[in-house]
Amino acid sequence: ARCEVYRTGCSYPVCDIDVVICSIYIPACYERGVCKQTACLSHRDDCALAVIDSGEPSTGEKEAACRRHNDPDKRAACLMTVDGLWYCQAPTFVQPCSWDVEHGGDPSLLGESLYQLPLL
């Protein structure tokens, strides 16, 4: 299995469906002309490799997350988006590997393939 950050779901209004909500309360849907839900969903794989609790990663954190992609095409595509908004969600309680430094983990594990022992 690949070590990655399991995150909660993207829960912003869908810009092209929730038109009434988005027209009344624009910050719920858009920031700097970007649909939050679309950006969040587009960067789920990138956020899974970012070492942050939640929120917007810094440019450096985004670059580090992009470099953790195993596929060179995905890595290149990700690096082209570091100036954009990602909207990474909070990590879930259960994680597939110990990446979180605050809990004694090692963030260098992110993106690596790990062998998981079966539970008996």
mmCIF file of N, CA and C in Angstrom:
data_model
loop_
_atom_site.group_PDB
_atom_site.id
_atom_site.type_symbol
_atom_site.label_atom_id
_atom_site.label_comp_id
_atom_site.label_asym_id
_atom_site.label_seq_id
_atom_site.Cartn_x
_atom_site.Cartn_y
_atom_site.Cartn_z
ATOM 1 N N ALA A 1 0.842 -1.184 0.000
ATOM 2 C CA ALA A 1 0.000 0.000 0.000
ATOM 3 C C ALA A 1 0.881 1.238 0.000
ATOM 4 N N ARG A 2 0.352 2.307 -0.531
ATOM 5 C CA ARG A 2 1.097 3.563 -0.577
ATOM 6 C C ARG A 2 0.767 4.377 0.670
ATOM 7 N N CYS A 3 1.787 4.961 1.277
ATOM 8 C CA CYS A 3 1.582 5.832 2.422
ATOM 9 C C CYS A 3 1.070 7.177 1.920
ATOM 10 N N GLU A 4 -0.082 7.577 2.417
ATOM 11 C CA GLU A 4 -0.668 8.868 2.042
ATOM 12 C C GLU A 4 -1.539 9.355 3.189
ATOM 13 N N VAL A 5 -1.927 10.625 3.117
ATOM 14 C CA VAL A 5 -2.781 11.222 4.135
ATOM 15 C C VAL A 5 -4.235 10.994 3.742
ATOM 16 N N TYR A 6 -4.964 10.256 4.564
ATOM 17 C CA TYR A 6 -6.405 10.117 4.347
ATOM 18 C C TYR A 6 -7.056 11.400 4.859
ATOM 19 N N ARG A 7 -7.864 12.040 4.010
ATOM 20 C CA ARG A 7 -8.487 13.313 4.369
ATOM 21 C C ARG A 7 -10.007 13.213 4.307
ATOM 22 N N THR A 8 -10.668 14.103 5.034
ATOM 23 C CA THR A 8 -12.130 14.162 4.987
ATOM 24 C C THR A 8 -12.572 14.621 3.602
ATOM 25 N N GLY A 9 -13.831 14.440 3.291
ATOM 26 C CA GLY A 9 -14.353 14.782 1.973
ATOM 27 C C GLY A 9 -14.451 16.281 1.733
ATOM 28 N N CYS A 10 -14.421 16.658 0.468
ATOM 29 C CA CYS A 10 -14.619 18.047 0.062
ATOM 30 C C CYS A 10 -16.095 18.375 0.263
ATOM 31 N N SER A 11 -16.385 19.426 1.005
ATOM 32 C CA SER A 11 -17.782 19.692 1.357
ATOM 33 C C SER A 11 -18.231 21.110 0.996
ATOM 34 N N TYR A 12 -17.673 21.658 -0.066
ATOM 35 C CA TYR A 12 -18.089 22.982 -0.528
ATOM 36 C C TYR A 12 -19.289 22.831 -1.463
ATOM 37 N N PRO A 13 -20.090 23.900 -1.624
ATOM 38 C CA PRO A 13 -21.182 23.820 -2.613
ATOM 39 C C PRO A 13 -20.614 23.609 -4.018
ATOM 40 N N VAL A 14 -21.351 22.886 -4.837
ATOM 41 C CA VAL A 14 -20.934 22.646 -6.220
ATOM 42 C C VAL A 14 -21.335 23.869 -7.037
ATOM 43 N N CYS A 15 -20.374 24.561 -7.600
ATOM 44 C CA CYS A 15 -20.592 25.875 -8.210
ATOM 45 C C CYS A 15 -21.621 25.880 -9.331
ATOM 46 N N ASP A 16 -21.606 24.867 -10.184
ATOM 47 C CA ASP A 16 -22.529 24.892 -11.322
ATOM 48 C C ASP A 16 -23.892 24.259 -11.006
ATOM 49 N N ILE A 17 -24.035 23.639 -9.825
ATOM 50 C CA ILE A 17 -25.316 23.049 -9.428
ATOM 51 C C ILE A 17 -25.998 23.917 -8.367
ATOM 52 N N ASP A 18 -25.240 24.330 -7.341
ATOM 53 C CA ASP A 18 -25.792 25.149 -6.259
ATOM 54 C C ASP A 18 -25.690 26.635 -6.614
ATOM 55 N N VAL A 19 -26.242 27.004 -7.765
ATOM 56 C CA VAL A 19 -26.118 28.356 -8.302
ATOM 57 C C VAL A 19 -26.723 29.394 -7.363
ATOM 58 N N VAL A 20 -27.853 29.089 -6.735
ATOM 59 C CA VAL A 20 -28.504 30.049 -5.847
ATOM 60 C C VAL A 20 -27.612 30.343 -4.649
ATOM 61 N N ILE A 21 -27.110 29.285 -4.004
ATOM 62 C CA ILE A 21 -26.214 29.467 -2.852
ATOM 63 C C ILE A 21 -24.992 30.273 -3.275
ATOM 64 N N CYS A 22 -24.412 29.920 -4.399
ATOM 65 C CA CYS A 22 -23.186 30.568 -4.851
ATOM 66 C C CYS A 22 -23.420 32.026 -5.257
ATOM 67 N N SER A 23 -24.592 32.341 -5.762
ATOM 68 C CA SER A 23 -24.859 33.725 -6.149
ATOM 69 C C SER A 23 -25.159 34.599 -4.933
ATOM 70 N N ILE A 24 -25.720 34.000 -3.871
ATOM 71 C CA ILE A 24 -26.034 34.755 -2.656
ATOM 72 C C ILE A 24 -24.791 34.894 -1.779
ATOM 73 N N TYR A 25 -24.074 33.807 -1.601
ATOM 74 C CA TYR A 25 -22.922 33.820 -0.700
ATOM 75 C C TYR A 25 -21.686 33.354 -1.469
ATOM 76 N N ILE A 26 -21.128 34.249 -2.242
ATOM 77 C CA ILE A 26 -20.008 33.930 -3.135
ATOM 78 C C ILE A 26 -18.810 33.302 -2.414
ATOM 79 N N PRO A 27 -18.400 33.772 -1.210
ATOM 80 C CA PRO A 27 -17.226 33.145 -0.553
ATOM 81 C C PRO A 27 -17.394 31.666 -0.236
ATOM 82 N N ALA A 28 -18.637 31.180 -0.165
ATOM 83 C CA ALA A 28 -18.855 29.759 0.090
ATOM 84 C C ALA A 28 -18.421 28.918 -1.103
ATOM 85 N N CYS A 29 -18.422 29.510 -2.279
ATOM 86 C CA CYS A 29 -18.151 28.756 -3.498
ATOM 87 C C CYS A 29 -16.861 29.144 -4.195
ATOM 88 N N TYR A 30 -16.561 30.415 -4.195
ATOM 89 C CA TYR A 30 -15.431 30.900 -4.999
ATOM 90 C C TYR A 30 -14.416 31.669 -4.161
ATOM 91 N N GLU A 31 -13.166 31.530 -4.531
ATOM 92 C CA GLU A 31 -12.105 32.358 -3.981
ATOM 93 C C GLU A 31 -11.138 32.642 -5.124
ATOM 94 N N ARG A 32 -10.867 33.897 -5.344
ATOM 95 C CA ARG A 32 -9.995 34.331 -6.446
ATOM 96 C C ARG A 32 -10.443 33.724 -7.776
ATOM 97 N N GLY A 33 -11.753 33.631 -7.978
ATOM 98 C CA GLY A 33 -12.290 33.122 -9.234
ATOM 99 C C GLY A 33 -12.239 31.619 -9.389
ATOM 100 N N VAL A 34 -11.876 30.906 -8.330
ATOM 101 C CA VAL A 34 -11.752 29.447 -8.379
ATOM 102 C C VAL A 34 -12.916 28.813 -7.628
ATOM 103 N N CYS A 35 -13.551 27.827 -8.244
ATOM 104 C CA CYS A 35 -14.607 27.073 -7.573
ATOM 105 C C CYS A 35 -13.940 26.161 -6.536
ATOM 106 N N LYS A 36 -14.259 26.370 -5.253
ATOM 107 C CA LYS A 36 -13.598 25.634 -4.172
ATOM 108 C C LYS A 36 -13.790 24.119 -4.289
ATOM 109 N N GLN A 37 -15.023 23.673 -4.578
ATOM 110 C CA GLN A 37 -15.303 22.241 -4.669
ATOM 111 C C GLN A 37 -14.500 21.607 -5.801
ATOM 112 N N THR A 38 -14.462 22.254 -6.947
ATOM 113 C CA THR A 38 -13.713 21.728 -8.095
ATOM 114 C C THR A 38 -12.225 21.638 -7.770
ATOM 115 N N ALA A 39 -11.676 22.693 -7.162
ATOM 116 C CA ALA A 39 -10.254 22.691 -6.810
ATOM 117 C C ALA A 39 -9.948 21.619 -5.769
ATOM 118 N N CYS A 40 -10.817 21.479 -4.780
ATOM 119 C CA CYS A 40 -10.617 20.473 -3.737
ATOM 120 C C CYS A 40 -10.588 19.069 -4.332
ATOM 121 N N LEU A 41 -11.560 18.766 -5.187
ATOM 122 C CA LEU A 41 -11.612 17.442 -5.813
ATOM 123 C C LEU A 41 -10.439 17.218 -6.763
ATOM 124 N N SER A 42 -10.032 18.256 -7.477
ATOM 125 C CA SER A 42 -8.921 18.140 -8.431
ATOM 126 C C SER A 42 -7.606 17.836 -7.741
ATOM 127 N N HIS A 43 -7.473 18.259 -6.493
ATOM 128 C CA HIS A 43 -6.196 18.106 -5.792
ATOM 129 C C HIS A 43 -6.243 17.074 -4.666
ATOM 130 N N ARG A 44 -7.225 16.170 -4.684
ATOM 131 C CA ARG A 44 -7.289 15.143 -3.639
ATOM 132 C C ARG A 44 -6.001 14.315 -3.583
ATOM 133 N N ASP A 45 -5.501 13.890 -4.744
ATOM 134 C CA ASP A 45 -4.272 13.089 -4.769
ATOM 135 C C ASP A 45 -3.065 13.896 -4.316
ATOM 136 N N ASP A 46 -3.041 15.177 -4.673
ATOM 137 C CA ASP A 46 -1.925 16.034 -4.269
ATOM 138 C C ASP A 46 -1.954 16.274 -2.758
ATOM 139 N N CYS A 47 -3.141 16.548 -2.219
ATOM 140 C CA CYS A 47 -3.283 16.779 -0.776
ATOM 141 C C CYS A 47 -2.954 15.523 0.027
ATOM 142 N N ALA A 48 -3.150 14.353 -0.578
ATOM 143 C CA ALA A 48 -2.824 13.094 0.101
ATOM 144 C C ALA A 48 -1.324 12.950 0.341
ATOM 145 N N LEU A 49 -0.535 13.764 -0.323
ATOM 146 C CA LEU A 49 0.918 13.706 -0.166
ATOM 147 C C LEU A 49 1.476 14.956 0.506
ATOM 148 N N ALA A 50 0.601 15.843 0.985
ATOM 149 C CA ALA A 50 1.017 17.088 1.628
ATOM 150 C C ALA A 50 1.045 16.927 3.147
ATOM 151 N N VAL A 51 2.118 17.412 3.761
ATOM 152 C CA VAL A 51 2.289 17.304 5.207
ATOM 153 C C VAL A 51 1.705 18.551 5.870
ATOM 154 N N ILE A 52 0.373 18.634 5.907
ATOM 155 C CA ILE A 52 -0.323 19.714 6.607
ATOM 156 C C ILE A 52 -1.563 19.114 7.256
ATOM 157 N N ASP A 53 -2.051 19.754 8.301
ATOM 158 C CA ASP A 53 -3.280 19.265 8.926
ATOM 159 C C ASP A 53 -4.482 19.566 8.046
ATOM 160 N N SER A 54 -4.682 20.829 7.724
ATOM 161 C CA SER A 54 -5.760 21.215 6.823
ATOM 162 C C SER A 54 -5.502 22.639 6.370
ATOM 163 N N GLY A 55 -6.243 23.058 5.374
ATOM 164 C CA GLY A 55 -6.064 24.410 4.867
ATOM 165 C C GLY A 55 -5.219 24.416 3.613
ATOM 166 N N GLU A 56 -4.717 25.574 3.322
ATOM 167 C CA GLU A 56 -3.942 25.753 2.092
ATOM 168 C C GLU A 56 -2.461 25.552 2.366
ATOM 169 N N PRO A 57 -1.838 24.560 1.714
ATOM 170 C CA PRO A 57 -0.400 24.369 1.898
ATOM 171 C C PRO A 57 0.377 25.549 1.317
ATOM 172 N N SER A 58 1.558 25.800 1.859
ATOM 173 C CA SER A 58 2.429 26.835 1.294
ATOM 174 C C SER A 58 2.952 26.347 -0.054
ATOM 175 N N THR A 59 3.551 27.221 -0.804
ATOM 176 C CA THR A 59 4.121 26.833 -2.101
ATOM 177 C C THR A 59 5.172 25.741 -1.905
ATOM 178 N N GLY A 60 6.002 25.876 -0.895
ATOM 179 C CA GLY A 60 7.020 24.863 -0.614
ATOM 180 C C GLY A 60 6.424 23.513 -0.261
ATOM 181 N N GLU A 61 5.341 23.525 0.534
ATOM 182 C CA GLU A 61 4.665 22.274 0.896
ATOM 183 C C GLU A 61 4.023 21.636 -0.331
ATOM 184 N N LYS A 62 3.489 22.465 -1.220
ATOM 185 C CA LYS A 62 2.895 21.936 -2.459
ATOM 186 C C LYS A 62 3.966 21.316 -3.344
ATOM 187 N N GLU A 63 5.102 21.993 -3.479
ATOM 188 C CA GLU A 63 6.192 21.455 -4.306
ATOM 189 C C GLU A 63 6.680 20.122 -3.750
ATOM 190 N N ALA A 64 6.819 20.036 -2.429
ATOM 191 C CA ALA A 64 7.255 18.784 -1.795
ATOM 192 C C ALA A 64 6.238 17.671 -2.047
ATOM 193 N N ALA A 65 4.936 17.995 -1.935
ATOM 194 C CA ALA A 65 3.890 16.999 -2.184
ATOM 195 C C ALA A 65 3.946 16.533 -3.633
ATOM 196 N N CYS A 66 4.136 17.458 -4.569
ATOM 197 C CA CYS A 66 4.198 17.102 -5.995
ATOM 198 C C CYS A 66 5.368 16.169 -6.277
ATOM 199 N N ARG A 67 6.496 16.410 -5.633
ATOM 200 C CA ARG A 67 7.685 15.567 -5.865
ATOM 201 C C ARG A 67 7.499 14.150 -5.323
ATOM 202 N N ARG A 68 6.492 13.939 -4.479
ATOM 203 C CA ARG A 68 6.227 12.597 -3.931
ATOM 204 C C ARG A 68 5.410 11.731 -4.880
ATOM 205 N N HIS A 69 4.849 12.312 -5.957
ATOM 206 C CA HIS A 69 4.104 11.498 -6.933
ATOM 207 C C HIS A 69 5.076 10.550 -7.633
ATOM 208 N N ASN A 70 4.698 9.281 -7.765
ATOM 209 C CA ASN A 70 5.553 8.292 -8.428
ATOM 210 C C ASN A 70 5.528 8.433 -9.942
ATOM 211 N N ASP A 71 4.405 8.830 -10.498
ATOM 212 C CA ASP A 71 4.235 8.975 -11.943
ATOM 213 C C ASP A 71 4.825 10.322 -12.393
ATOM 214 N N PRO A 72 5.813 10.314 -13.294
ATOM 215 C CA PRO A 72 6.438 11.562 -13.736
ATOM 216 C C PRO A 72 5.453 12.552 -14.364
ATOM 217 N N ASP A 73 4.450 12.048 -15.100
ATOM 218 C CA ASP A 73 3.463 12.944 -15.708
ATOM 219 C C ASP A 73 2.605 13.618 -14.635
ATOM 220 N N LYS A 74 2.210 12.842 -13.625
ATOM 221 C CA LYS A 74 1.417 13.399 -12.541
ATOM 222 C C LYS A 74 2.246 14.408 -11.736
ATOM 223 N N ARG A 75 3.518 14.094 -11.535
ATOM 224 C CA ARG A 75 4.425 14.993 -10.826
ATOM 225 C C ARG A 75 4.533 16.325 -11.570
ATOM 226 N N ALA A 76 4.728 16.262 -12.879
ATOM 227 C CA ALA A 76 4.864 17.477 -13.695
ATOM 228 C C ALA A 76 3.574 18.291 -13.690
ATOM 229 N N ALA A 77 2.434 17.616 -13.830
ATOM 230 C CA ALA A 77 1.144 18.309 -13.821
ATOM 231 C C ALA A 77 0.904 18.979 -12.472
ATOM 232 N N CYS A 78 1.263 18.309 -11.407
ATOM 233 C CA CYS A 78 1.090 18.849 -10.060
ATOM 234 C C CYS A 78 1.957 20.094 -9.868
ATOM 235 N N LEU A 79 3.211 20.020 -10.298
ATOM 236 C CA LEU A 79 4.116 21.159 -10.134
ATOM 237 C C LEU A 79 3.632 22.404 -10.865
ATOM 238 N N MET A 80 2.821 22.219 -11.897
ATOM 239 C CA MET A 80 2.292 23.369 -12.633
ATOM 240 C C MET A 80 1.148 24.043 -11.871
ATOM 241 N N THR A 81 0.670 23.426 -10.773
ATOM 242 C CA THR A 81 -0.479 23.969 -10.042
ATOM 243 C C THR A 81 -0.117 24.555 -8.685
ATOM 244 N N VAL A 82 1.168 24.657 -8.352
ATOM 245 C CA VAL A 82 1.542 25.097 -6.999
ATOM 246 C C VAL A 82 1.139 26.538 -6.700
ATOM 247 N N ASP A 83 0.910 27.348 -7.714
ATOM 248 C CA ASP A 83 0.475 28.722 -7.478
ATOM 249 C C ASP A 83 -1.034 28.827 -7.287
ATOM 250 N N GLY A 84 -1.765 27.755 -7.590
ATOM 251 C CA GLY A 84 -3.219 27.752 -7.452
ATOM 252 C C GLY A 84 -3.653 27.353 -6.057
ATOM 253 N N LEU A 85 -4.960 27.308 -5.858
ATOM 254 C CA LEU A 85 -5.544 26.921 -4.575
ATOM 255 C C LEU A 85 -5.886 25.434 -4.581
ATOM 256 N N TRP A 86 -5.559 24.731 -3.498
ATOM 257 C CA TRP A 86 -5.793 23.290 -3.418
ATOM 258 C C TRP A 86 -6.950 22.928 -2.492
ATOM 259 N N TYR A 87 -7.189 23.656 -1.432
ATOM 260 C CA TYR A 87 -8.258 23.376 -0.459
ATOM 261 C C TYR A 87 -8.144 21.986 0.151
ATOM 262 N N CYS A 88 -6.990 21.668 0.716
ATOM 263 C CA CYS A 88 -6.801 20.379 1.381
ATOM 264 C C CYS A 88 -7.676 20.323 2.638
ATOM 265 N N GLN A 89 -8.342 19.205 2.823
ATOM 266 C CA GLN A 89 -9.223 19.006 3.969
ATOM 267 C C GLN A 89 -8.435 18.408 5.135
ATOM 268 N N ALA A 90 -9.056 18.382 6.294
ATOM 269 C CA ALA A 90 -8.407 17.847 7.494
ATOM 270 C C ALA A 90 -8.181 16.341 7.359
ATOM 271 N N PRO A 91 -7.090 15.830 7.938
ATOM 272 C CA PRO A 91 -6.870 14.375 7.927
ATOM 273 C C PRO A 91 -7.948 13.657 8.745
ATOM 274 N N THR A 92 -8.269 12.448 8.328
ATOM 275 C CA THR A 92 -9.196 11.636 9.108
ATOM 276 C C THR A 92 -8.465 11.085 10.326
ATOM 277 N N PHE A 93 -9.209 10.523 11.269
ATOM 278 C CA PHE A 93 -8.611 9.974 12.481
ATOM 279 C C PHE A 93 -7.735 8.763 12.157
ATOM 280 N N VAL A 94 -8.214 7.890 11.282
ATOM 281 C CA VAL A 94 -7.480 6.677 10.916
ATOM 282 C C VAL A 94 -6.562 6.984 9.728
ATOM 283 N N GLN A 95 -5.306 6.628 9.844
ATOM 284 C CA GLN A 95 -4.320 6.848 8.785
ATOM 285 C C GLN A 95 -3.648 5.525 8.428
ATOM 286 N N PRO A 96 -3.237 5.351 7.154
ATOM 287 C CA PRO A 96 -2.659 4.078 6.729
ATOM 288 C C PRO A 96 -1.194 3.896 7.135
ATOM 289 N N CYS A 97 -0.555 4.980 7.571
ATOM 290 C CA CYS A 97 0.852 4.894 7.964
ATOM 291 C C CYS A 97 1.152 6.029 8.937
ATOM 292 N N SER A 98 2.283 5.959 9.585
ATOM 293 C CA SER A 98 2.663 6.942 10.599
ATOM 294 C C SER A 98 3.479 8.063 9.953
ATOM 295 N N TRP A 99 2.800 9.042 9.352
ATOM 296 C CA TRP A 99 3.468 10.153 8.673
ATOM 297 C C TRP A 99 3.499 11.427 9.508
ATOM 298 N N ASP A 100 2.622 11.529 10.508
ATOM 299 C CA ASP A 100 2.424 12.764 11.252
ATOM 300 C C ASP A 100 3.492 12.961 12.330
ATOM 301 N N VAL A 101 4.323 13.990 12.171
ATOM 302 C CA VAL A 101 5.413 14.281 13.103
ATOM 303 C C VAL A 101 4.891 14.523 14.514
ATOM 304 N N GLU A 102 3.746 15.185 14.630
ATOM 305 C CA GLU A 102 3.178 15.490 15.944
ATOM 306 C C GLU A 102 2.830 14.234 16.730
ATOM 307 N N HIS A 103 2.684 13.105 16.031
ATOM 308 C CA HIS A 103 2.387 11.836 16.701
ATOM 309 C C HIS A 103 3.548 10.859 16.574
ATOM 310 N N GLY A 104 4.753 11.394 16.416
ATOM 311 C CA GLY A 104 5.944 10.557 16.354
ATOM 312 C C GLY A 104 6.182 9.898 15.014
ATOM 313 N N GLY A 105 5.520 10.391 13.963
ATOM 314 C CA GLY A 105 5.647 9.793 12.634
ATOM 315 C C GLY A 105 6.775 10.377 11.808
ATOM 316 N N ASP A 106 6.904 9.867 10.602
ATOM 317 C CA ASP A 106 7.957 10.259 9.672
ATOM 318 C C ASP A 106 7.338 10.678 8.341
ATOM 319 N N PRO A 107 7.308 11.987 8.030
ATOM 320 C CA PRO A 107 6.677 12.451 6.792
ATOM 321 C C PRO A 107 7.388 11.980 5.521
ATOM 322 N N SER A 108 8.619 11.506 5.639
ATOM 323 C CA SER A 108 9.320 11.020 4.444
ATOM 324 C C SER A 108 8.689 9.726 3.922
ATOM 325 N N LEU A 109 7.797 9.107 4.705
ATOM 326 C CA LEU A 109 7.095 7.899 4.262
ATOM 327 C C LEU A 109 6.036 8.211 3.201
ATOM 328 N N LEU A 110 5.541 9.452 3.156
ATOM 329 C CA LEU A 110 4.482 9.804 2.215
ATOM 330 C C LEU A 110 4.905 9.530 0.778
ATOM 331 N N GLY A 111 4.043 8.823 0.057
ATOM 332 C CA GLY A 111 4.309 8.473 -1.338
ATOM 333 C C GLY A 111 5.051 7.168 -1.507
ATOM 334 N N GLU A 112 5.557 6.614 -0.425
ATOM 335 C CA GLU A 112 6.318 5.358 -0.489
ATOM 336 C C GLU A 112 5.378 4.157 -0.427
ATOM 337 N N SER A 113 5.789 3.085 -1.054
ATOM 338 C CA SER A 113 5.048 1.824 -0.951
ATOM 339 C C SER A 113 5.481 1.120 0.318
ATOM 340 N N LEU A 114 4.506 0.708 1.106
ATOM 341 C CA LEU A 114 4.790 0.054 2.375
ATOM 342 C C LEU A 114 4.130 -1.315 2.415
ATOM 343 N N TYR A 115 4.777 -2.230 3.067
ATOM 344 C CA TYR A 115 4.188 -3.541 3.277
ATOM 345 C C TYR A 115 3.402 -3.500 4.572
ATOM 346 N N GLN A 116 2.141 -3.882 4.536
ATOM 347 C CA GLN A 116 1.318 -3.898 5.719
ATOM 348 C C GLN A 116 1.061 -5.339 6.141
ATOM 349 N N LEU A 117 1.318 -5.613 7.392
ATOM 350 C CA LEU A 117 1.090 -6.953 7.922
ATOM 351 C C LEU A 117 -0.404 -7.187 8.098
ATOM 352 N N PRO A 118 -0.859 -8.382 7.767
ATOM 353 C CA PRO A 118 -2.304 -8.675 7.948
ATOM 354 C C PRO A 118 -2.629 -8.762 9.441
ATOM 355 N N LEU A 119 -3.843 -8.343 9.775
ATOM 356 C CA LEU A 119 -4.302 -8.455 11.167
ATOM 357 C C LEU A 119 -4.781 -9.880 11.406
ATOM 358 N N LEU A 120 -4.406 -10.424 12.523
ATOM 359 C CA LEU A 120 -4.796 -11.797 12.868
ATOM 360 C C LEU A 120 -5.892 -11.820 13.875
#
